[in-house]
Amino acid sequence: MNGTSTLLIIIGLFLAGGVWSFVKQGMPKSLLALLSVGAGVFLIAGVLNLTV
């Protein structure tokens, strides 16, 4: 596990926590969709970077 993959996974988890917080606050669905896509991209990039 290198630093880049760790950083990407941490950012993805941070954004996923933001999604959860925004859901609880009742934010608009378009904002939630955009933030969740960003979190997913960071998490997938971090996991795929583990195998390289």
GROMACS .gro file of N, CA and C in nm:
model
  156
    1MET      N    1   0.085  -0.117   0.000
    1MET     CA    2   0.000   0.000   0.000
    1MET      C    3   0.090   0.124   0.000
    2ASN      N    4   0.077   0.203  -0.103
    2ASN     CA    5   0.160   0.323  -0.111
    2ASN      C    6   0.082   0.447  -0.069
    3GLY      N    7   0.149   0.559  -0.067
    3GLY     CA    8   0.088   0.682  -0.018
    3GLY      C    9  -0.024   0.734  -0.105
    4THR      N   10  -0.011   0.715  -0.236
    4THR     CA   11  -0.113   0.765  -0.327
    4THR      C   12  -0.245   0.692  -0.309
    5SER      N   13  -0.240   0.561  -0.301
    5SER     CA   14  -0.364   0.485  -0.283
    5SER      C   15  -0.427   0.515  -0.148
    6THR      N   16  -0.345   0.532  -0.046
    6THR     CA   17  -0.397   0.567   0.086
    6THR      C   18  -0.467   0.702   0.083
    7LEU      N   19  -0.405   0.798   0.017
    7LEU     CA   20  -0.464   0.932   0.008
    7LEU      C   21  -0.596   0.930  -0.069
    8LEU      N   22  -0.600   0.856  -0.180
    8LEU     CA   23  -0.723   0.848  -0.258
    8LEU      C   24  -0.836   0.783  -0.178
    9ILE      N   25  -0.805   0.678  -0.103
    9ILE     CA   26  -0.907   0.611  -0.024
    9ILE      C   27  -0.956   0.701   0.089
   10ILE      N   28  -0.866   0.774   0.152
   10ILE     CA   29  -0.905   0.865   0.260
   10ILE      C   30  -0.995   0.976   0.207
   11ILE      N   31  -0.961   1.032   0.092
   11ILE     CA   32  -1.045   1.137   0.033
   11ILE      C   33  -1.182   1.081  -0.004
   12GLY      N   34  -1.185   0.960  -0.059
   12GLY     CA   35  -1.312   0.898  -0.093
   12GLY      C   36  -1.399   0.874   0.028
   13LEU      N   37  -1.339   0.829   0.138
   13LEU     CA   38  -1.416   0.808   0.261
   13LEU      C   39  -1.464   0.940   0.320
   14PHE      N   40  -1.383   1.044   0.308
   14PHE     CA   41  -1.424   1.177   0.355
   14PHE      C   42  -1.546   1.226   0.277
   15LEU      N   43  -1.542   1.209   0.145
   15LEU     CA   44  -1.655   1.251   0.063
   15LEU      C   45  -1.779   1.165   0.089
   16ALA      N   46  -1.759   1.036   0.116
   16ALA     CA   47  -1.872   0.950   0.150
   16ALA      C   48  -1.936   0.995   0.281
   17GLY      N   49  -1.856   1.037   0.375
   17GLY     CA   50  -1.910   1.093   0.499
   17GLY      C   51  -1.987   1.222   0.473
   18GLY      N   52  -1.942   1.300   0.378
   18GLY     CA   53  -2.015   1.421   0.338
   18GLY      C   54  -2.149   1.387   0.277
   19VAL      N   55  -2.153   1.280   0.198
   19VAL     CA   56  -2.280   1.236   0.140
   19VAL      C   57  -2.378   1.200   0.252
   20TRP      N   58  -2.331   1.124   0.349
   20TRP     CA   59  -2.416   1.084   0.462
   20TRP      C   60  -2.467   1.207   0.539
   21SER      N   61  -2.380   1.303   0.560
   21SER     CA   62  -2.418   1.424   0.631
   21SER      C   63  -2.521   1.504   0.551
   22PHE      N   64  -2.502   1.514   0.421
   22PHE     CA   65  -2.594   1.589   0.337
   22PHE      C   66  -2.730   1.521   0.328
   23VAL      N   67  -2.732   1.388   0.330
   23VAL     CA   68  -2.859   1.315   0.329
   23VAL      C   69  -2.938   1.348   0.456
   24LYS      N   70  -2.868   1.350   0.570
   24LYS     CA   71  -2.934   1.379   0.696
   24LYS      C   72  -2.986   1.523   0.701
   25GLN      N   73  -2.920   1.614   0.628
   25GLN     CA   74  -2.962   1.754   0.626
   25GLN      C   75  -3.071   1.780   0.524
   26GLY      N   76  -3.098   1.685   0.437
   26GLY     CA   77  -3.202   1.702   0.336
   26GLY      C   78  -3.160   1.789   0.219
   27MET      N   79  -3.037   1.778   0.177
   27MET     CA   80  -2.987   1.856   0.064
   27MET      C   81  -3.048   1.805  -0.067
   28PRO      N   82  -3.039   1.885  -0.174
   28PRO     CA   83  -3.096   1.843  -0.303
   28PRO      C   84  -3.032   1.715  -0.357
   29LYS      N   85  -3.112   1.638  -0.429
   29LYS     CA   86  -3.066   1.508  -0.480
   29LYS      C   87  -2.954   1.522  -0.582
   30SER      N   88  -2.955   1.630  -0.660
   30SER     CA   89  -2.850   1.648  -0.761
   30SER      C   90  -2.713   1.668  -0.694
   31LEU      N   91  -2.710   1.741  -0.585
   31LEU     CA   92  -2.586   1.760  -0.512
   31LEU      C   93  -2.538   1.629  -0.451
   32LEU      N   94  -2.630   1.550  -0.399
   32LEU     CA   95  -2.595   1.420  -0.342
   32LEU      C   96  -2.541   1.327  -0.449
   33ALA      N   97  -2.601   1.329  -0.567
   33ALA     CA   98  -2.555   1.243  -0.676
   33ALA      C   99  -2.413   1.282  -0.719
   34LEU      N  100  -2.389   1.411  -0.732
   34LEU     CA  101  -2.257   1.458  -0.773
   34LEU      C  102  -2.150   1.422  -0.670
   35LEU      N  103  -2.181   1.442  -0.544
   35LEU     CA  104  -2.086   1.411  -0.438
   35LEU      C  105  -2.062   1.261  -0.425
   36SER      N  106  -2.166   1.181  -0.443
   36SER     CA  107  -2.148   1.035  -0.433
   36SER      C  108  -2.068   0.980  -0.551
   37VAL      N  109  -2.087   1.039  -0.669
   37VAL     CA  110  -2.005   0.997  -0.784
   37VAL      C  111  -1.859   1.030  -0.760
   38GLY      N  112  -1.833   1.148  -0.706
   38GLY     CA  113  -1.696   1.186  -0.674
   38GLY      C  114  -1.633   1.093  -0.570
   39ALA      N  115  -1.710   1.059  -0.467
   39ALA     CA  116  -1.660   0.968  -0.365
   39ALA      C  117  -1.632   0.831  -0.424
   40GLY      N  118  -1.720   0.783  -0.511
   40GLY     CA  119  -1.700   0.653  -0.574
   40GLY      C  120  -1.577   0.651  -0.662
   41VAL      N  121  -1.555   0.759  -0.735
   41VAL     CA  122  -1.438   0.766  -0.824
   41VAL      C  123  -1.309   0.762  -0.741
   42PHE      N  124  -1.304   0.836  -0.633
   42PHE     CA  125  -1.185   0.835  -0.549
   42PHE      C  126  -1.162   0.698  -0.486
   43LEU      N  127  -1.269   0.635  -0.437
   43LEU     CA  128  -1.253   0.503  -0.375
   43LEU      C  129  -1.209   0.398  -0.477
   44ILE      N  130  -1.270   0.399  -0.594
   44ILE     CA  131  -1.232   0.302  -0.698
   44ILE      C  132  -1.088   0.325  -0.743
   45ALA      N  133  -1.050   0.452  -0.760
   45ALA     CA  134  -0.913   0.482  -0.801
   45ALA      C  135  -0.813   0.437  -0.695
   46GLY      N  136  -0.846   0.454  -0.568
   46GLY     CA  137  -0.757   0.411  -0.462
   46GLY      C  138  -0.743   0.260  -0.456
   47VAL      N  139  -0.854   0.188  -0.474
   47VAL     CA  140  -0.849   0.042  -0.470
   47VAL      C  141  -0.775  -0.012  -0.592
   48LEU      N  142  -0.800   0.045  -0.707
   48LEU     CA  143  -0.729  -0.001  -0.827
   48LEU      C  144  -0.580   0.030  -0.820
   49ASN      N  145  -0.547   0.138  -0.753
   49ASN     CA  146  -0.406   0.174  -0.738
   49ASN      C  147  -0.333   0.079  -0.643
   50LEU      N  148  -0.407   0.007  -0.559
   50LEU     CA  149  -0.344  -0.089  -0.470
   50LEU      C  150  -0.282  -0.205  -0.548
   51THR      N  151  -0.345  -0.242  -0.660
   51THR     CA  152  -0.299  -0.357  -0.735
   51THR      C  153  -0.180  -0.325  -0.823
   52VAL      N  154  -0.154  -0.198  -0.849
   52VAL     CA  155  -0.045  -0.160  -0.939
   52VAL      C  156   0.087  -0.167  -0.868
   0.00000   0.00000   0.00000
